Amino acid sequence: MRRDSILFTLTITFVITLILLAISFLILMGHAIEERDHHIKKKYSPVARMVLREYFENHKATQPFINAMDEIGFTYSEDKKEISALKYNPKTKVEFERFYRDILFRVLQLKGEYYIYLKQENNRFEIILKDTQAEIRNGRVYIMAVFTLLLIGMCFAYLTTYRKIYPLKQLKEKVMNLAEENFDIQGCDTNKNDEVSALAREFKKAAQRLKEIKESRNVFIRNIMHELKTPITKGKFLTQLPHDEQNDEKMKNVFNRLESLINEFSSIEELISSSKHFEKSYYYLNDIVDNAVDILMLEEDEIKCEFENLKLHVNFKLMTLAVKNLIDNAIKYSPNKQVCIKTQGQEIVFENEGEPLKYDLTNYFEPFFANEQKNKQSFGLGLYIVHSILNASDYSLKYNHENGINQFKIVQKEHV
């Protein structure tokens, strides 16, 4: 544990506080012992002097004196057996002890009862007086109780604080992993509402967002490579043809398509890597499809339109991009290289001949799924972009295969 860490500071603070508490405890215990000794001496010393005065004057305790002791709450006894039972009991504690010349004065305690013990050398006399009204305040018990409660409270507070702060150490390790572009953050899921837990949850959200941004950049680059291939190929082909007005016009269209693609890539990047809400308006389906066909530079025999001209509340560029990808996939993975676009109520359907998808549709919503599966019939990258656009536009994509026909349907979410 480093000296400049929060956990180290917390531990040192706890240890110092514990030491100060222990010192305070020892001081208070010492004071309590002195106060108790003073109280015992103050209460029992006068009684002991009274007994000694009586004994030295009369050489014994007279009955009137014994009765007087009873009246003030002391039972007088010179019984050897009783005295021996008290003296040699292992549970008997010596609470106070003094010597007055040849006389031993002790205050004994057994099972909460207090006794005055007096003995002269050479066994001239040995006396005990039982205090029948003992009210000795033992401040040590209260001090120990308070100290124990404080110690338990401190330990509980330390452990609780330590447990709440400890995730910061884990977050530090995860930040180091994040610097190495390891965005798979585990162990930050918590239902606690303290600040550290909230920080852990926000950190996980940030890591997830960085992961999405990284993936979006990868998709962006892959999409550039994928989409530029067609106009570049056509451009190369046109350069080998004779220069006439018709071929020049086609070459101009190629460059126009390249410019459109660049604008399209900007829209893709904004959609996938930004949380901003893009602008929507009402557009007709026919205009969106025509724009998508122009971008793909399709021939008339490659596409068949049988749809009603629905009015859609969407972002024109992004919906065009989604439609373009669905058309492109349908043609690319169809034996006859044709696609049919039609409507079923409010649903927009893209149909093409071909084998059914090998995996569940949701698998193709993952970026690079097609590349990972090495499957020619996979619709991976295109469907990932389509899914992202439709999801942000309050639409969803459904799939069905029947009688050798693939159907991809754009459906409004409220109708799902």
C-alpha positions as a printed NumPy array, in Angstrom:
array([[  0.   ,   0.   ,   0.   ],
       [  1.526,   3.304,  -1.103],
       [  1.973,   6.069,   1.458],
       [  0.136,   8.644,  -0.66 ],
       [ -2.921,   6.439,  -1.224],
       [ -6.303,   7.151,   0.357],
       [ -6.468,   3.67 ,   1.876],
       [ -3.063,   4.162,   3.522],
       [ -4.142,   7.545,   4.918],
       [ -7.356,   6.001,   6.215],
       [ -5.452,   3.156,   7.914],
       [ -2.888,   5.502,   9.512],
       [ -5.683,   7.779,  10.748],
       [ -7.416,   4.786,  12.289],
       [ -4.215,   3.564,  13.984],
       [ -3.419,   7.021,  15.388],
       [ -6.975,   7.415,  16.648],
       [ -6.771,   3.96 ,  18.219],
       [ -3.512,   4.854,  19.976],
       [ -4.966,   8.108,  21.3  ],
       [ -8.054,   6.238,  22.473],
       [ -5.857,   3.666,  24.275],
       [ -3.825,   6.42 ,  25.969],
       [ -7.042,   8.154,  27.047],
       [ -8.323,   4.836,  28.349],
       [ -5.188,   4.257,  30.432],
       [ -5.314,   7.789,  31.855],
       [ -8.99 ,   7.482,  32.756],
       [ -8.461,   4.026,  34.239],
       [ -5.619,   5.347,  36.379],
       [ -7.752,   8.241,  37.508],
       [-10.661,   5.87 ,  38.247],
       [ -8.397,   3.621,  40.335],
       [ -7.072,   6.605,  42.318],
       [-10.6  ,   7.893,  42.858],
       [-11.775,   4.47 ,  43.965],
       [ -8.845,   4.037,  46.364],
       [ -9.583,   7.483,  47.762],
       [-13.246,   6.587,  48.219],
       [-12.391,   3.29 ,  49.964],
       [ -9.852,   4.961,  52.212],
       [-12.26 ,   7.747,  53.055],
       [-15.06 ,   5.307,  53.939],
       [-13.22 ,   2.511,  55.747],
       [-10.229,   4.203,  57.41 ],
       [-12.357,   5.948,  60.087],
       [-14.109,   2.649,  60.858],
       [-10.764,   0.881,  61.2  ],
       [ -9.493,   3.591,  63.578],
       [-12.645,   3.251,  65.677],
       [-12.074,  -0.508,  65.987],
       [ -8.406,  -0.086,  66.89 ],
       [ -9.195,   2.596,  69.472],
       [-11.803,   0.336,  71.064],
       [ -9.44 ,  -2.599,  71.096],
       [ -6.509,  -0.662,  72.572],
       [ -8.68 ,   0.895,  75.269],
       [-10.582,  -2.253,  76.304],
       [ -8.314,  -4.961,  74.818],
       [-11.396,  -6.305,  73.128],
       [-14.564,  -5.192,  71.403],
       [-17.337,  -4.609,  73.927],
       [-20.915,  -5.54 ,  73.161],
       [-22.086,  -1.921,  73.03 ],
       [-19.379,  -1.249,  70.44 ],
       [-20.412,  -4.284,  68.371],
       [-24.017,  -3.066,  68.502],
       [-22.901,   0.382,  67.433],
       [-21.058,  -1.158,  64.442],
       [-24.256,  -2.98 ,  63.445],
       [-26.156,   0.267,  63.519],
       [-23.777,   1.929,  61.052],
       [-23.825,  -1.122,  58.748],
       [-20.796,  -3.239,  59.831],
       [-20.926,  -6.783,  61.165],
       [-18.062,  -7.418,  63.613],
       [-16.43 , -10.887,  63.761],
       [-13.354, -12.569,  65.262],
       [-14.365, -16.079,  64.171],
       [-11.217, -17.858,  62.902],
       [-13.087, -20.079,  60.465],
       [-14.958, -17.168,  58.943],
       [-11.76 , -15.167,  58.701],
       [ -9.837, -18.074,  57.113],
       [-12.655, -18.719,  54.636],
       [-12.415, -15.111,  53.527],
       [ -8.62 , -14.853,  53.507],
       [ -7.887, -18.037,  51.625],
       [-10.7  , -17.907,  49.126],
       [ -9.031, -17.571,  45.66 ],
       [-11.815, -15.228,  44.569],
       [-11.129, -12.75 ,  47.348],
       [ -9.602,  -9.528,  46.02 ],
       [ -7.52 ,  -7.011,  47.964],
       [ -8.955,  -3.638,  47.041],
       [ -6.913,  -1.554,  49.458],
       [ -3.978,  -2.192,  51.808],
       [ -2.096,  -0.085,  54.395],
       [  0.234,  -0.718,  57.337],
       [ -0.061,   1.251,  60.544],
       [  3.067,   0.31 ,  62.474],
       [  2.514,  -3.369,  63.339],
       [ -1.109,  -3.454,  62.197],
       [ -2.227,  -4.604,  58.727],
       [ -5.302,  -2.86 ,  57.333],
       [ -6.974,  -4.272,  54.23 ],
       [-10.221,  -3.839,  52.378],
       [-11.285,  -7.153,  50.828],
       [-13.95 ,  -7.809,  48.211],
       [-15.69 , -11.136,  47.592],
       [-18.666, -11.544,  45.268],
       [-19.516,  -7.854,  45.448],
       [-19.367,  -7.689,  49.266],
       [-16.719,  -5.638,  51.089],
       [-14.857,  -6.453,  54.317],
       [-12.48 ,  -4.583,  56.601],
       [ -9.626,  -6.859,  57.67 ],
       [ -7.421,  -5.884,  60.654],
       [ -4.522,  -7.929,  61.98 ],
       [ -1.786,  -7.158,  64.486],
       [  1.586,  -8.883,  64.361],
       [  2.129, -11.895,  66.613],
       [ -1.601, -12.646,  66.109],
       [ -2.668, -10.537,  69.074],
       [ -5.9  ,  -9.93 ,  67.247],
       [ -7.434, -10.618,  63.821],
       [-10.768,  -9.031,  62.982],
       [-13.107,  -8.685,  60.033],
       [-16.011,  -6.304,  59.619],
       [-18.497,  -6.954,  56.831],
       [-19.961,  -3.867,  55.19 ],
       [-23.673,  -4.614,  54.909],
       [-24.35 ,  -1.363,  53.053],
       [-21.513,  -1.353,  50.532],
       [-21.946,   1.223,  47.774],
       [-18.494,   1.42 ,  46.246],
       [-18.595,   3.082,  42.829],
       [-16.468,   1.195,  40.344],
       [-15.75 ,   3.723,  37.617],
       [-13.451,   1.266,  35.841],
       [-16.415,  -0.816,  34.708],
       [-18.048,   2.17 ,  33.032],
       [-14.799,   3.287,  31.46 ],
       [-14.152,  -0.192,  30.051],
       [-17.723,  -0.378,  28.751],
       [-17.432,   3.001,  27.043],
       [-14.004,   2.138,  25.646],
       [-15.295,  -1.177,  24.295],
       [-18.234,   0.536,  22.596],
       [-15.951,   3.191,  21.11 ],
       [-13.514,   0.537,  19.887],
       [-16.28 ,  -1.482,  18.258],
       [-17.701,   1.695,  16.7  ],
       [-14.304,   2.746,  15.364],
       [-13.576,  -0.683,  13.893],
       [-17.007,  -0.792,  12.281],
       [-16.57 ,   2.721,  10.852],
       [-13.085,   1.862,   9.579],
       [-14.167,  -1.387,   7.921],
       [-17.253,   0.238,   6.412],
       [-15.245,   3.169,   5.05 ],
       [-12.501,   0.839,   3.82 ],
       [-15.024,  -1.309,   1.953],
       [-16.58 ,   1.759,   0.349],
       [-13.233,   3.224,  -0.716],
       [-11.561,  -0.05 ,  -1.753],
       [-13.307,  -0.054,  -5.183],
       [-11.172,   2.996,  -5.997],
       [ -8.18 ,   0.659,  -6.068],
       [-10.028,  -1.601,  -8.493],
       [-10.984,   1.399, -10.6  ],
       [ -7.326,   2.381, -10.808],
       [ -6.472,  -1.047, -12.223],
       [ -9.351,  -0.813, -14.679],
       [ -8.202,   2.653, -15.807],
       [ -4.792,   1.147, -16.535],
       [ -6.504,  -1.565, -18.604],
       [ -8.541,   1.121, -20.33 ],
       [ -5.329,   2.839, -21.406],
       [ -4.459,  -0.418, -23.187],
       [ -7.85 ,  -0.305, -24.958],
       [ -9.297,  -3.099, -22.857],
       [-12.905,  -1.894, -22.627],
       [-14.415,  -5.049, -21.097],
       [-14.973,  -3.698, -17.58 ],
       [-16.105,  -6.234, -15.007],
       [-16.925,  -5.804, -11.299],
       [-18.417,  -2.314, -11.559],
       [-22.026,  -3.453, -11.262],
       [-23.43 ,  -2.34 ,  -7.928],
       [-26.769,  -1.222,  -6.55 ],
       [-25.236,   0.936,  -3.83 ],
       [-25.902,   4.666,  -3.888],
       [-22.663,   6.015,  -2.416],
       [-20.344,   8.255,  -4.423],
       [-17.72 ,   5.575,  -5.124],
       [-20.344,   3.146,  -6.46 ],
       [-21.806,   5.916,  -8.61 ],
       [-18.299,   6.64 ,  -9.918],
       [-17.812,   2.938, -10.734],
       [-21.083,   2.82 , -12.667],
       [-20.272,   5.991, -14.595],
       [-16.797,   4.654, -15.342],
       [-18.298,   1.475, -16.776],
       [-20.67 ,   3.539, -18.913],
       [-17.726,   5.61 , -20.161],
       [-15.74 ,   2.451, -20.952],
       [-18.699,   1.011, -22.831],
       [-19.071,   4.249, -24.751],
       [-15.365,   4.228, -25.655],
       [-15.758,   0.65 , -26.821],
       [-18.662,   1.661, -29.044],
       [-16.681,   4.592, -30.42 ],
       [-13.734,   2.326, -31.192],
       [-16.019,  -0.128, -32.95 ],
       [-17.668,   2.712, -34.859],
       [-14.283,   3.888, -36.097],
       [-13.476,   0.378, -37.253],
       [-16.85 ,   0.094, -38.959],
       [-16.337,   3.501, -40.502],
       [-13.018,   2.479, -42.054],
       [-14.371,  -0.891, -43.182],
       [-17.417,   0.814, -44.703],
       [-15.195,   3.226, -46.626],
       [-13.29 ,   0.309, -48.129],
       [-16.506,  -1.534, -48.882],
       [-18.468,   1.322, -50.415],
       [-15.693,   2.919, -52.474],
       [-14.942,  -0.326, -54.266],
       [-17.932,  -0.098, -56.656],
       [-17.415,   3.47 , -58.008],
       [-13.65 ,   2.962, -58.211],
       [-14.131,  -0.25 , -60.19 ],
       [-16.562,   1.474, -62.555],
       [-14.197,   4.437, -62.85 ],
       [-11.322,   2.133, -63.825],
       [-13.52 ,   0.487, -66.421],
       [-14.587,   3.84 , -67.882],
       [-10.96 ,   4.957, -68.252],
       [-10.415,   2.078, -70.669],
       [-13.32 ,   3.114, -72.898],
       [-13.115,   5.68 , -75.705],
       [-13.528,   9.289, -74.6  ],
       [-16.891,  10.446, -75.795],
       [-19.637,  12.567, -74.341],
       [-21.553,   9.606, -72.932],
       [-18.528,   8.03 , -71.195],
       [-17.425,  11.431, -69.851],
       [-20.876,  11.888, -68.355],
       [-20.622,   8.461, -66.724],
       [-17.168,   9.36 , -65.363],
       [-18.623,  12.586, -63.942],
       [-21.341,  10.516, -62.269],
       [-18.675,   8.3  , -60.741],
       [-17.   ,  11.304, -59.116],
       [-20.359,  12.618, -57.997],
       [-21.044,   9.252, -56.371],
       [-17.648,   9.378, -54.665],
       [-18.504,  12.791, -53.25 ],
       [-21.889,  11.479, -52.082],
       [-20.199,   8.541, -50.409],
       [-17.9  ,  10.843, -48.475],
       [-20.936,  12.721, -47.181],
       [-22.548,   9.384, -46.422],
       [-19.539,   8.234, -44.383],
       [-19.819,  11.406, -42.326],
       [-23.436,  10.517, -41.554],
       [-22.451,   6.985, -40.548],
       [-19.773,   8.252, -38.179],
       [-22.178,  10.763, -36.643],
       [-24.844,   8.11 , -36.146],
       [-22.702,   5.399, -34.589],
       [-20.161,   7.37 , -32.544],
       [-22.28 ,  10.293, -31.386],
       [-25.177,  10.422, -28.973],
       [-26.591,  13.571, -30.591],
       [-30.181,  13.504, -31.839],
       [-30.242,  14.011, -35.579],
       [-32.911,  16.062, -37.298],
       [-35.997,  14.366, -38.715],
       [-38.629,  15.484, -41.166],
       [-41.32 ,  13.951, -43.399],
       [-40.16 ,  12.36 , -46.667],
       [-41.787,  10.1  , -49.224],
       [-40.535,   6.533, -49.626],
       [-40.203,   6.966, -53.373],
       [-37.645,   9.773, -52.948],
       [-35.623,   7.732, -50.455],
       [-35.541,   4.666, -52.719],
       [-34.627,   6.745, -55.806],
       [-31.72 ,   8.339, -53.944],
       [-30.486,   4.931, -52.739],
       [-30.669,   3.53 , -56.295],
       [-28.712,   6.509, -57.624],
       [-25.972,   5.97 , -55.024],
       [-25.699,   2.28 , -55.996],
       [-25.781,   3.124, -59.736],
       [-28.172,   0.267, -60.385],
       [-29.64 ,  -0.729, -63.71 ],
       [-33.421,  -0.745, -64.135],
       [-33.618,  -4.546, -64.406],
       [-31.949,  -5.001, -60.987],
       [-34.757,  -3.503, -58.93 ],
       [-38.523,  -3.965, -58.943],
       [-40.735,  -1.481, -57.05 ],
       [-44.231,  -2.456, -55.961],
       [-44.685,  -0.145, -52.98 ],
       [-47.112,   2.542, -51.916],
       [-45.497,   5.93 , -51.591],
       [-45.524,   6.065, -47.785],
       [-44.734,   9.261, -45.895],
       [-41.955,   8.631, -43.338],
       [-40.751,  10.772, -40.414],
       [-36.996,  10.141, -40.686],
       [-33.593,  11.654, -41.353],
       [-33.345,  11.567, -45.136],
       [-29.623,  10.803, -45.468],
       [-29.567,   8.086, -42.83 ],
       [-32.754,   6.349, -43.991],
       [-31.409,   6.453, -47.536],
       [-28.258,   4.78 , -46.272],
       [-30.296,   2.038, -44.535],
       [-32.398,   1.405, -47.654],
       [-29.263,   1.405, -49.811],
       [-27.646,  -1.285, -47.666],
       [-30.756,  -3.473, -47.749],
       [-30.974,  -3.144, -51.546],
       [-27.243,  -3.792, -51.933],
       [-27.362,  -6.905, -49.741],
       [-30.448,  -8.243, -51.482],
       [-28.842,  -7.936, -54.934],
       [-25.399,  -9.122, -53.867],
       [-26.626, -12.321, -52.196],
       [-29.35 , -13.237, -54.698],
       [-28.735, -15.725, -57.537],
       [-30.674, -13.587, -60.031],
       [-29.147, -10.303, -58.721],
       [-32.543,  -8.7  , -58.286],
       [-34.517,  -7.117, -55.425],
       [-38.201,  -6.376, -55.061],
       [-39.337,  -3.483, -52.833],
       [-42.95 ,  -3.427, -51.725],
       [-45.121,  -2.362, -48.809],
       [-47.432,  -4.281, -46.513],
       [-49.464,  -1.667, -44.696],
       [-46.846,   0.524, -42.974],
       [-44.103,  -2.092, -43.379],
       [-41.425,  -1.693, -46.065],
       [-40.371,  -5.085, -47.438],
       [-37.199,  -5.998, -49.352],
       [-37.414,  -9.387, -51.074],
       [-34.789, -11.419, -52.864],
       [-34.3  , -15.03 , -53.856],
       [-31.712, -16.977, -51.875],
       [-30.902, -19.314, -49.037],
       [-32.148, -18.414, -45.55 ],
       [-29.815, -16.792, -43.046],
       [-27.655, -19.373, -41.305],
       [-27.869, -17.609, -37.931],
       [-30.471, -15.628, -36.046],
       [-30.954, -12.091, -37.383],
       [-29.713, -10.471, -34.162],
       [-26.281, -12.059, -34.687],
       [-25.833,  -9.999, -37.844],
       [-26.401,  -6.804, -35.878],
       [-22.922,  -7.267, -34.367],
       [-20.124,  -5.46 , -36.233],
       [-17.815,  -7.718, -38.271],
       [-20.055, -10.751, -37.713],
       [-19.836, -11.535, -41.402],
       [-16.052, -11.343, -41.339],
       [-15.805, -13.517, -38.231],
       [-18.078, -16.224, -39.658],
       [-16.258, -16.271, -43.026],
       [-19.658, -16.814, -44.587],
       [-20.396, -15.459, -48.017],
       [-24.122, -15.424, -47.286],
       [-23.69 , -13.321, -44.155],
       [-25.214,  -9.835, -44.095],
       [-22.931,  -8.658, -41.269],
       [-21.58 ,  -5.144, -41.804],
       [-24.494,  -3.878, -43.858],
       [-27.108,  -5.084, -41.386],
       [-25.153,  -3.642, -38.467],
       [-25.402,  -0.209, -40.066],
       [-29.072,  -0.753, -40.975],
       [-29.903,  -1.844, -37.433],
       [-28.112,   1.189, -35.935],
       [-29.949,   3.631, -38.193],
       [-33.381,   2.057, -37.746],
       [-32.965,   1.775, -33.983],
       [-32.094,   5.475, -33.751],
       [-35.078,   6.3  , -36.011],
       [-37.647,   4.386, -33.91 ],
       [-37.828,   1.554, -36.412],
       [-36.78 ,  -2.074, -36.238],
       [-35.743,  -4.745, -38.72 ],
       [-37.566,  -8.082, -38.983],
       [-36.659, -11.098, -41.105],
       [-38.595, -13.945, -42.666],
       [-37.792, -16.673, -45.207],
       [-40.504, -18.471, -47.095],
       [-40.552, -20.495, -50.36 ],
       [-36.963, -19.575, -51.171],
       [-37.566, -15.848, -50.663],
       [-35.757, -13.699, -48.078],
       [-37.839, -10.879, -46.625],
       [-36.355,  -7.99 , -44.664],
       [-39.016,  -5.685, -43.204],
       [-38.641,  -2.149, -41.844],
       [-41.271,  -1.844, -39.114],
       [-42.148,   1.086, -36.849],
       [-41.447,   0.176, -33.255],
       [-44.888,   1.103, -32.023],
       [-46.264,  -1.509, -34.413],
       [-43.909,  -4.298, -33.239]])
